[in-house]
PDB file of C-alpha atoms in Angstrom:
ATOM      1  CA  UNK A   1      13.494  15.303 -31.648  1.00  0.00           C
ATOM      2  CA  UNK A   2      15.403  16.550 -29.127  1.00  0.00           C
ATOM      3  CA  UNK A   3      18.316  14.588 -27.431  1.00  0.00           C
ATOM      4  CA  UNK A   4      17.323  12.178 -24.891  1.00  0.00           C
ATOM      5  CA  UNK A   5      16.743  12.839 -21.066  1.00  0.00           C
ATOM      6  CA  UNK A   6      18.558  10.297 -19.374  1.00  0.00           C
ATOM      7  CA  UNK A   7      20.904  11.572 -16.674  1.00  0.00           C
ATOM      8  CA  UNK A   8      19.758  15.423 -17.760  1.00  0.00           C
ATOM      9  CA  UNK A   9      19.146  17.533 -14.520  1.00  0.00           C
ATOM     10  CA  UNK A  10      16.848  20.503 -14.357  1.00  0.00           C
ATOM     11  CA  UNK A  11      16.364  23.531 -11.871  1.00  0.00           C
ATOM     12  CA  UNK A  12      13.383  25.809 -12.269  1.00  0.00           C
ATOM     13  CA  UNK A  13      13.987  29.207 -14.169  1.00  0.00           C
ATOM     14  CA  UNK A  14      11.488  30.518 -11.245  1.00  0.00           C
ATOM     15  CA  UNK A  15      10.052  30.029  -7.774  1.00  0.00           C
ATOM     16  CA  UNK A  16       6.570  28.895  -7.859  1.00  0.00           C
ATOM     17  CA  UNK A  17       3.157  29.707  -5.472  1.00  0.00           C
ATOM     18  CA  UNK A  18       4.902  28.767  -1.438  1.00  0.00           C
ATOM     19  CA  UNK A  19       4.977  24.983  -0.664  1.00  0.00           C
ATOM     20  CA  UNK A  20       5.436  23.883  -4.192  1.00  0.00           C
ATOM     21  CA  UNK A  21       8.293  23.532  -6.469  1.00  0.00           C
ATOM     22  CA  UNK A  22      11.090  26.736  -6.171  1.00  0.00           C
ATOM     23  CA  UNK A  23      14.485  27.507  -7.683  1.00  0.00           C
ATOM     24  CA  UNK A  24      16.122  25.645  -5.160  1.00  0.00           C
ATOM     25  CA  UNK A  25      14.676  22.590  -6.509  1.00  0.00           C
ATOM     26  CA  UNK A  26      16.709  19.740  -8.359  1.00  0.00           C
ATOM     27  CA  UNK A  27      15.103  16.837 -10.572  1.00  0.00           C
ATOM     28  CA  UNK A  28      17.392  14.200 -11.813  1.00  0.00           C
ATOM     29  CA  UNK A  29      15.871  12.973 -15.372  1.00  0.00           C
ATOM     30  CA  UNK A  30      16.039   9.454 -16.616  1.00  0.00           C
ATOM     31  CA  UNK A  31      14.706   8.093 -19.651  1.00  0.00           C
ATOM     32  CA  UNK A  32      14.374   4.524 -21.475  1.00  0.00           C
ATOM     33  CA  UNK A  33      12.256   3.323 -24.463  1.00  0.00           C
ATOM     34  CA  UNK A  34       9.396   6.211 -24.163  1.00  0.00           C
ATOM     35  CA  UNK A  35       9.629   5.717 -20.404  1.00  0.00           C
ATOM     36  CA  UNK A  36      10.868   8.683 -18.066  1.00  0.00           C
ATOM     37  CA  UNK A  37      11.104   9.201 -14.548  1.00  0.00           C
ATOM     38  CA  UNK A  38      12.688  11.273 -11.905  1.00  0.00           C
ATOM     39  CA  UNK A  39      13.443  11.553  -8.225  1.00  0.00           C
ATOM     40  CA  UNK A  40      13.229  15.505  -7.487  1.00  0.00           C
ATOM     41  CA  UNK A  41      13.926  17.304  -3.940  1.00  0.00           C
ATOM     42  CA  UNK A  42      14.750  21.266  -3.027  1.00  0.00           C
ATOM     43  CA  UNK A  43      13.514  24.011  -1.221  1.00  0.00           C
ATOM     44  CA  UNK A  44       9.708  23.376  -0.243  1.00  0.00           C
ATOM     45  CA  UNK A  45       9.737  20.026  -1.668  1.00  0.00           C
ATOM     46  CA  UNK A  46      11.642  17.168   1.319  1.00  0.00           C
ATOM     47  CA  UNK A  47      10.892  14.239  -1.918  1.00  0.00           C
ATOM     48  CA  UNK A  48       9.472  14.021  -5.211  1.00  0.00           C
ATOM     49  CA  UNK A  49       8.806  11.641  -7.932  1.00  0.00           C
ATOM     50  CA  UNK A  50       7.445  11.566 -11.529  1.00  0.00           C
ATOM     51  CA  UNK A  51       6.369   8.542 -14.191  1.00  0.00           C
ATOM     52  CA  UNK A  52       5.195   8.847 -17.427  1.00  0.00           C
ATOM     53  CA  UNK A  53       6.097   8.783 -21.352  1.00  0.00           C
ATOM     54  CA  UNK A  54       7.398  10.730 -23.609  1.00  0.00           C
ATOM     55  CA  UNK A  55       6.312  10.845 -27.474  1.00  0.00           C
ATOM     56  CA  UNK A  56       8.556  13.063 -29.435  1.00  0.00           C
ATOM     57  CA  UNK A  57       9.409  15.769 -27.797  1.00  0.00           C
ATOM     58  CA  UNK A  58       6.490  15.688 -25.674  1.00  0.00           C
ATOM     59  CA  UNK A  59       6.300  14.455 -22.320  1.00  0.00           C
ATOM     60  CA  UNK A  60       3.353  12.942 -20.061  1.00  0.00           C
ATOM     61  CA  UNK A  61       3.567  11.944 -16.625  1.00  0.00           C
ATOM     62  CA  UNK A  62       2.188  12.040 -13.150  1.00  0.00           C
ATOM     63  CA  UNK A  63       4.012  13.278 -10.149  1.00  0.00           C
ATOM     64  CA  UNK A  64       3.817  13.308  -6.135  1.00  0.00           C
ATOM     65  CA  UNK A  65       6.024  15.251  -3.699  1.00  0.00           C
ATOM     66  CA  UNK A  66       6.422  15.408   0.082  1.00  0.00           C
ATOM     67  CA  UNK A  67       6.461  18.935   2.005  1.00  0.00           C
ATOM     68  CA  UNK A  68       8.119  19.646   4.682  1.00  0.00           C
ATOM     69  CA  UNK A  69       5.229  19.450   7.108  1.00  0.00           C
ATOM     70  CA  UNK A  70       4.529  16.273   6.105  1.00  0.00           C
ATOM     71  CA  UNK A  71       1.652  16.775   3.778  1.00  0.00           C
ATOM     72  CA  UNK A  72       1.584  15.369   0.142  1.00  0.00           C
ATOM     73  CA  UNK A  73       0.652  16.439  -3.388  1.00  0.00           C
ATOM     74  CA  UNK A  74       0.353  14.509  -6.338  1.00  0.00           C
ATOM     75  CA  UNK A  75      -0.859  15.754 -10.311  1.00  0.00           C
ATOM     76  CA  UNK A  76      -0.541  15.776 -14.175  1.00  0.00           C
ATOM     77  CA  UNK A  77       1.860  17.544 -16.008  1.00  0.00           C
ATOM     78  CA  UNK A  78       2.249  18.181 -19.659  1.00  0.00           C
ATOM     79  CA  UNK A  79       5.831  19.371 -21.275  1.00  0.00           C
ATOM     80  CA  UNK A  80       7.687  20.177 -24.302  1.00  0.00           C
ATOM     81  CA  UNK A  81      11.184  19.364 -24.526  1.00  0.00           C
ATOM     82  CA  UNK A  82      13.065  22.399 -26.352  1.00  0.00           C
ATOM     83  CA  UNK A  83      16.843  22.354 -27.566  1.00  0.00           C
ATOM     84  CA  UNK A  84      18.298  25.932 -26.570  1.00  0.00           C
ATOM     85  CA  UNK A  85      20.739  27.679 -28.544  1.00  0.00           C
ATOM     86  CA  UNK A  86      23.845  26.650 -26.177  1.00  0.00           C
ATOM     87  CA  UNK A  87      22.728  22.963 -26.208  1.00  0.00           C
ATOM     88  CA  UNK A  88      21.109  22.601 -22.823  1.00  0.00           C
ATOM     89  CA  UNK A  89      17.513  21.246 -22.731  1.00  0.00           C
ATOM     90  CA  UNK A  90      14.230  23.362 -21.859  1.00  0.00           C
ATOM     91  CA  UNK A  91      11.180  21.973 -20.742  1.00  0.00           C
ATOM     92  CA  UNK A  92       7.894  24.144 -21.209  1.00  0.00           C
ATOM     93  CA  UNK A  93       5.448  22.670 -18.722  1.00  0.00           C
ATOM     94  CA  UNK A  94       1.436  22.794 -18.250  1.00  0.00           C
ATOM     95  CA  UNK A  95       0.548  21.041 -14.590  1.00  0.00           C
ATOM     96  CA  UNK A  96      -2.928  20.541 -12.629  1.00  0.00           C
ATOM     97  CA  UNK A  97      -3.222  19.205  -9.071  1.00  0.00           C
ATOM     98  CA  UNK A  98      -4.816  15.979  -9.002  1.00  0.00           C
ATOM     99  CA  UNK A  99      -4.861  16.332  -4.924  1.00  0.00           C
ATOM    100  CA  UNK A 100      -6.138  19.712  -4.523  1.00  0.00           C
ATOM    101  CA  UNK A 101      -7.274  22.768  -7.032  1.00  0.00           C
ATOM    102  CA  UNK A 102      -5.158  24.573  -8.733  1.00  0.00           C
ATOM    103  CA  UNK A 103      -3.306  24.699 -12.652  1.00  0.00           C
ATOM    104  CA  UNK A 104      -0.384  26.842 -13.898  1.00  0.00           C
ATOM    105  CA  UNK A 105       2.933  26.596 -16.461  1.00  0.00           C
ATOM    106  CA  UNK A 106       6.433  26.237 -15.312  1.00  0.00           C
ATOM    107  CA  UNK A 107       9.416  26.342 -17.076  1.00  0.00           C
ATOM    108  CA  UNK A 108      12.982  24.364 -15.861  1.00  0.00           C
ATOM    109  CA  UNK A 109      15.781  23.958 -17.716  1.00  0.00           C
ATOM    110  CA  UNK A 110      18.996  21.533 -18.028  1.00  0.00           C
ATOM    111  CA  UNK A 111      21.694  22.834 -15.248  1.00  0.00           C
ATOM    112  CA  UNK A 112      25.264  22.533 -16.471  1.00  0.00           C
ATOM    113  CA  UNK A 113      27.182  19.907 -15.716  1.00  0.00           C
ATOM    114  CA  UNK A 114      30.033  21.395 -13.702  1.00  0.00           C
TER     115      UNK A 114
END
């Protein structure tokens, strides 16, 4: 199993479909006894949040963000936590909207701490 999640920060590997999650966006990882969650904000997304588990190295949660014009979005996601070659963490995601249509992969991966 890969190392644990807690305090880990991501940043997308690519900019997603407009008014979703982009490069520019940040989420801040915690993790405790199967439990994860994290607060995530950047580019089209003003506030987001996940909750769910993790078993392994796999990871199931829901999530809900707040756009900039005010709207919200909220849906499943699906991910595989991989160990890269340098040490950072990858995670290999499969996500549906819950609050609209809509399905697709994403990829983000651990951002160095400075």
């Amino acid at each position: 199993m890969a190392r644990p999640l807690d305090g880990v920060v991501f940043a997308p590997v690519a900019d997603q479909a407009p008014g979703q999650v982009g490069r520019e966006t940040r989420f801040a990882y915690r993790e405790e006894a199967g439990r994860i969650w994290a607060e995530y904000a950047g580019g089209d997304v003003v506030r987001g949040f996940l909750v769910g588990t993790r078993t392994g190295d796999v990871l199931d949660f829901r999530y809900v963000q707040l756009r900039p014009d005010g709207t919200t979005a909220s849906g499943h996601c699906t991910s595989t936590v991989v160990e890269l070659p340098d040490g950072r963490l990858r995670l290999e995601e499969s996500w549906e909207w819950e609050s609209g249509h809509g399905t697709g992969t994403s990829t983000v991966e651990e951002v160095p701490r400075a």
